[in-house]
XYZ file of C-alpha atoms in Angstrom:
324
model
C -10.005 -89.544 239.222
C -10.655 -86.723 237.352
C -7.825 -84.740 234.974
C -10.772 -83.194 232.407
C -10.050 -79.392 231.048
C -6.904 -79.309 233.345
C -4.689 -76.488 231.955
C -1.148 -75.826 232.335
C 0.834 -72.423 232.616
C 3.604 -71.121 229.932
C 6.645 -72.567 229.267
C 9.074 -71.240 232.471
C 12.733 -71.634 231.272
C 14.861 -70.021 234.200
C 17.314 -71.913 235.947
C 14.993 -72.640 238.702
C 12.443 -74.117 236.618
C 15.188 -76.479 234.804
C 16.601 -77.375 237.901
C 12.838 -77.830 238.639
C 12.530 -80.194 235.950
C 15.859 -82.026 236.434
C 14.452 -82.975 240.282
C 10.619 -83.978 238.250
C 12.804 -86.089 235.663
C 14.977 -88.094 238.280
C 11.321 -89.383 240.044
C 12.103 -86.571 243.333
C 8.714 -85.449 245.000
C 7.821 -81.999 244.992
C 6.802 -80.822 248.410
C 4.674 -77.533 249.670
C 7.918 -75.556 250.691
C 9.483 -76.316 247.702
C 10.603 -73.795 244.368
C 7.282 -74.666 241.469
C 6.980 -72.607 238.465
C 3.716 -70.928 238.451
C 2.042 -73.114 235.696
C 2.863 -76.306 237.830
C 1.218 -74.873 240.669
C -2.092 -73.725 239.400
C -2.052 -77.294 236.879
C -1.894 -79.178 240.322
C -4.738 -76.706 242.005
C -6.948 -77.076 239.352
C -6.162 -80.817 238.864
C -6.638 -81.382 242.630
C -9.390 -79.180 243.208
C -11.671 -80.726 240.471
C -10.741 -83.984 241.537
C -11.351 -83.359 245.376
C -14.918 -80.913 244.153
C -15.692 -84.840 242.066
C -15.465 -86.720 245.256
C -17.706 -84.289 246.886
C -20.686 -83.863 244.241
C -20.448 -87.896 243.673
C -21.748 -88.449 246.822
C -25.316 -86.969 245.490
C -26.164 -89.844 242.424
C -25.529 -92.479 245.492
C -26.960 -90.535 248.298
C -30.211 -90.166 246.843
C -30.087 -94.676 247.197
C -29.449 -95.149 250.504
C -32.945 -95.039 251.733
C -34.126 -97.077 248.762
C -31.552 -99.824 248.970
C -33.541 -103.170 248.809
C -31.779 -104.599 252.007
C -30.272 -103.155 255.252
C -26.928 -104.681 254.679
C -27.281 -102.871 251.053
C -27.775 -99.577 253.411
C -25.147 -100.393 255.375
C -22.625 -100.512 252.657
C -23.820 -97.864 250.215
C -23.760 -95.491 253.478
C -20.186 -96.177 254.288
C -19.570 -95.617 250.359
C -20.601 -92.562 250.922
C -18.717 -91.575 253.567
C -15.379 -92.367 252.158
C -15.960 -90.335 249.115
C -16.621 -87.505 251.803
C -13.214 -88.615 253.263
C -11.808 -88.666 249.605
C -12.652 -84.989 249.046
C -11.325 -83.893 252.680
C -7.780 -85.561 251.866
C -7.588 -83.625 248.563
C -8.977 -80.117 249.677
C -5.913 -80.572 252.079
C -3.913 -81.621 249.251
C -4.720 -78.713 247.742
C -4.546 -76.040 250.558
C -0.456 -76.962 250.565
C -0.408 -75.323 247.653
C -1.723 -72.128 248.778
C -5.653 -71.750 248.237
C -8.335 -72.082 250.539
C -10.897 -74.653 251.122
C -13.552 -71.945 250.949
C -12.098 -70.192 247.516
C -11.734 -74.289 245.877
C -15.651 -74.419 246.753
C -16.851 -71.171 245.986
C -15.343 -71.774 242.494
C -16.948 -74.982 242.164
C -20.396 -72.974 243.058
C -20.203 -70.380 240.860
C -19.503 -73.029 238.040
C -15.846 -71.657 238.093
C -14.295 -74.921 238.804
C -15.039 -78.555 237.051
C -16.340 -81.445 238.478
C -16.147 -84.638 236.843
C -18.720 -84.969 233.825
C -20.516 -88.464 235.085
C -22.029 -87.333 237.959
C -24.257 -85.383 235.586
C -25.773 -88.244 234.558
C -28.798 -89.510 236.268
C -29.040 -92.950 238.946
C -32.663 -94.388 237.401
C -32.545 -97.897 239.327
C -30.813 -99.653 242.056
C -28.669 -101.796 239.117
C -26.893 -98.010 238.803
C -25.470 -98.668 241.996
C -23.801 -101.381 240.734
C -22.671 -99.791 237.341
C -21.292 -96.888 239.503
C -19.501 -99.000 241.062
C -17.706 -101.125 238.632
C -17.686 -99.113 235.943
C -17.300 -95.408 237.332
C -14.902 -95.959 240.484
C -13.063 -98.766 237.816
C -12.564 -95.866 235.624
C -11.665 -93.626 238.952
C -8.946 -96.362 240.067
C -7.939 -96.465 236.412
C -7.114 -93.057 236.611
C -5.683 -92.804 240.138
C -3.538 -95.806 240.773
C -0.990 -93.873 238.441
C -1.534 -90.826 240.226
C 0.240 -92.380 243.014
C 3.516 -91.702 241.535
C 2.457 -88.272 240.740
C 5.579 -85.956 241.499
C 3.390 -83.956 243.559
C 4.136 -85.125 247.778
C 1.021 -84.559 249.222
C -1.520 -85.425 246.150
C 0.697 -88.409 245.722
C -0.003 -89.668 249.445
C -3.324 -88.866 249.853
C -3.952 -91.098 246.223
C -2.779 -93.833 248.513
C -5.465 -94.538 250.713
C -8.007 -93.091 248.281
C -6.973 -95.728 246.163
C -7.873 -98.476 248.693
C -10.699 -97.548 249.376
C -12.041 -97.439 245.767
C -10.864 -100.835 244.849
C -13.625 -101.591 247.600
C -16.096 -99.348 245.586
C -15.143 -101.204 242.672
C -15.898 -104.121 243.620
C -19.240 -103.895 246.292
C -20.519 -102.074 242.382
C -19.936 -105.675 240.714
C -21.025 -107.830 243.102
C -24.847 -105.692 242.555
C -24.449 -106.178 238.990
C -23.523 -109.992 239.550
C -26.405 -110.216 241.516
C -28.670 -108.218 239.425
C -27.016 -110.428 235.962
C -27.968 -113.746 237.524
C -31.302 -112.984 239.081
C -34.438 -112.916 237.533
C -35.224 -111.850 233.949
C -36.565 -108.068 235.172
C -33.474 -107.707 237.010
C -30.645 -108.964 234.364
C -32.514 -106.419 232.172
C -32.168 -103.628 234.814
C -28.649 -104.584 234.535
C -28.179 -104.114 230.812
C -29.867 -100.776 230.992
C -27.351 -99.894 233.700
C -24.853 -100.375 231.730
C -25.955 -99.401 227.974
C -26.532 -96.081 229.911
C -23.213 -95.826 231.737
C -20.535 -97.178 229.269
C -19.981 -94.062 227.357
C -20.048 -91.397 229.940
C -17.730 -93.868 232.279
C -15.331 -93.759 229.145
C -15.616 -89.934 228.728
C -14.229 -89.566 232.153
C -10.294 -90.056 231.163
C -10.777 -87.142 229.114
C -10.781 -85.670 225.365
C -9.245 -87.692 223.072
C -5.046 -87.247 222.788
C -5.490 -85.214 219.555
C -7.787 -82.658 221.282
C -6.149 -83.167 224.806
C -4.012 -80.039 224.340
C -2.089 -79.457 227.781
C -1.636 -83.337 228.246
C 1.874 -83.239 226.933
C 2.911 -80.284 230.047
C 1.434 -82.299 232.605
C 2.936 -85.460 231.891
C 6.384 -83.580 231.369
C 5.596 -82.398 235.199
C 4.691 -86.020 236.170
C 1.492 -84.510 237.240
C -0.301 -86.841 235.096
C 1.693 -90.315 234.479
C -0.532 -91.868 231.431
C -2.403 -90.476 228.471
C -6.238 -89.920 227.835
C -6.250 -92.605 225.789
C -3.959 -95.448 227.193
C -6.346 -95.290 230.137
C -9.257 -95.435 228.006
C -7.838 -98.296 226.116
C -6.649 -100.242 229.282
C -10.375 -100.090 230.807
C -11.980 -101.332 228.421
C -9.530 -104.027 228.181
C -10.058 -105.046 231.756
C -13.553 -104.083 231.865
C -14.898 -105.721 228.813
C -14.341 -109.550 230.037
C -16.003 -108.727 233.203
C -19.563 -107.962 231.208
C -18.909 -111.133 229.141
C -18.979 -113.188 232.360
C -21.797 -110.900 233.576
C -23.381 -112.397 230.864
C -24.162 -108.749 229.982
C -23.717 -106.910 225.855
C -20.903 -104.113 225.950
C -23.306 -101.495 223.866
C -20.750 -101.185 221.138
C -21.642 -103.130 217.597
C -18.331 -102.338 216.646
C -16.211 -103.632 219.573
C -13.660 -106.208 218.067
C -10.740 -108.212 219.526
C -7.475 -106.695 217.475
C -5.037 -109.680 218.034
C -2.270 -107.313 216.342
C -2.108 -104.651 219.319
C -3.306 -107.152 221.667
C -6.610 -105.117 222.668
C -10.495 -104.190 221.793
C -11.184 -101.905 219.063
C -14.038 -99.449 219.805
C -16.144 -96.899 219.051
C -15.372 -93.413 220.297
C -17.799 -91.548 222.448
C -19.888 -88.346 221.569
C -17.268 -86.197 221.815
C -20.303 -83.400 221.083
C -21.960 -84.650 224.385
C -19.088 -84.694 226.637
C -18.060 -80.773 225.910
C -21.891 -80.072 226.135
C -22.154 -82.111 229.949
C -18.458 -79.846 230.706
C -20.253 -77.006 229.519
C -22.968 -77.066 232.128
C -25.798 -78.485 229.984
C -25.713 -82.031 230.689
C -28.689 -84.076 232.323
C -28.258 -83.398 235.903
C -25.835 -80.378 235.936
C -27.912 -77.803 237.883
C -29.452 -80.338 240.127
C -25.977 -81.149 241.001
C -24.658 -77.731 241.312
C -28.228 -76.639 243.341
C -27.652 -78.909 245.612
C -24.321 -77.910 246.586
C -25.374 -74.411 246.884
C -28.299 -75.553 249.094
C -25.461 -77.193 251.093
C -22.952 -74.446 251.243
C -25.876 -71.775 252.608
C -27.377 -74.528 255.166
C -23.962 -74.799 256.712
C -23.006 -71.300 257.782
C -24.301 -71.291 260.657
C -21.687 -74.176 261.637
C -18.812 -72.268 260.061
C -19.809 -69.422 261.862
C -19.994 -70.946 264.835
C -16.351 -73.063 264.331
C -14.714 -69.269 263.166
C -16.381 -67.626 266.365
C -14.846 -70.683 268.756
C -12.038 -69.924 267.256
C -11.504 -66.604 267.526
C -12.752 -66.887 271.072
C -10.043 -69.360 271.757
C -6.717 -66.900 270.070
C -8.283 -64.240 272.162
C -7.888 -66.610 275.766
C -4.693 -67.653 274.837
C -3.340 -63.509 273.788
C -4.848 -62.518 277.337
C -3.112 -65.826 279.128
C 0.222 -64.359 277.789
């Protein structure tokens, strides 16, 4: 979902890395036993790490609407939402732990502000319509991003994109059948709708990432396969798909200067604040140390358990030495 501020090691030209590269170019996978230059290693920890710490800390805009959820089927769903993106983040912390880092060091860097998450869960859920914009508009941008990721050169983060992927096309679309609902109820609601989405648009479309011409380290990845698109043909592709969808919501795309451009076959639109989206990154967006609080809150609530689980463990090696 999430490839913002990734950064990529120095250029590695030993035989082993162009033999490397020879394997990335003819579409091999890359598994955890395999030769990696250095860079591609920590480009796929980081990548995979803020990606799997993103699953984790979007749990916390929905969470907070499961109680409030104006019918028990509503519940129902939003709950099981929620669960997958827990499931999301245990696949990629797995991922990730192939490649030699901990579970425990990925979070600890994601609660000492160390590690990225991405930038829209720093935005706040106001209304139940948010529901449905997080659904259609964040998790579309999400599958935007990670459909491609399936043919990521990396093995693991490459399978584990599989089922992830599933499952958000379900996200996708239990967020715009709210908004459908919300767009063709009463008047109060349709507005609640528009607000959900004049509030979401721009941060959904900051989540692919800095523009190309600021998007530095975009050209190593994609060399690696690591990423398989740019910043911007992602951007450009959802709001392709994404615009007709508020048209027959009924619902205003909160750009006056979004056009049709029959020559490249696409919308023309405005860019976002670039200004706000290095400010959210930075730690200084709406919702940033509510977000990171909570996690913190989490992470010292639960040692007990992993104290507990590391004891049981320990107690169980120490049976099985004596047994021998």
């Amino acid at each position: 979902m999430y490839a913002q501020m990734v950064k990529s090691g120095a250029a590695d030209d030993s035989p082993e890395a162009r033999a490397f590269q020879a394997r990335i170019d003819a579409g091999e996978k890359i598994e955890p036993k395999d030769w990696m230059p250095e860079g591609y290693r920590k480009t796929l920890i980081r990548q995979i790490g803020q990606h799997a710490h993103s699953e984790i800390v979007g749990q916390l805009p929905e969470g907070n609407w499961i109680t409030r959820a104006p019918t028990l089927e509503r519940k129902a769903i939003l709950l099981a939402k929620v669960q997958d993106e827990a499931g999301h983040g245990l696949y990629l912390y797995c991922a990730a732990e192939t490649l030699g880092v901990s579970r425990d060091d990925l979070t600890r860097d994601l609660l000492s502000g160390k590690m990225k998450y991405s930038s829209i869960f720093n935005y706040p859920t106001l209304t139940w319509a948010d529901m449905g914009a997080v659904g259609w508009l964040v998790d579309g941008a999400a599958i935007m991003n990670q459909v491609p990721l399936q043919r990521t050169s990396y093995g693991p983060y490459s399978r584990a994109m599989i089922r992830i992927c599933k499952e958000e096309s379900f996200h996708q679309r239990q967020g715009y059948d709210i908004m459908m609902k919300m767009a063709g109820g009463t008047a109060e609601q349709k507005r609640m709708a528009q607000d959900a989405l004049d509030r979401f648009w721009y941060p959904s479309l900051m989540m692919f990432g800095p523009s190309d011409k600021d998007s530095v380290h975009s050209a190593q990845s994609m060399a690696w396969k690591i990423k398989m698109n740019t910043n911007d043909e992602l951007r450009q592709k959802f709001v392709d798909q994404t615009v007709p969808q508020a048209e027959y919501l009924g619902l205003t795309v909160p750009d006056p200067d979004l056009t049709w451009n029959e020559d490249k076959g696409g919308y023309d639109f405005s860019e976002p604040d670039w200004s706000e989206f290095f400010e959210v990154i930075k730690g200084n967006g709406p919702c940033n140390t509510e977000r990171l609080a909570a996690r913190n809150a989490a992470w010292d609530d639960g040692k007990w358990v992993r104290d507990g689980l590391l004891a049981h463990a320990q107690k169980r090696a120490a049976r099985k030495v004596a047994a021998e």
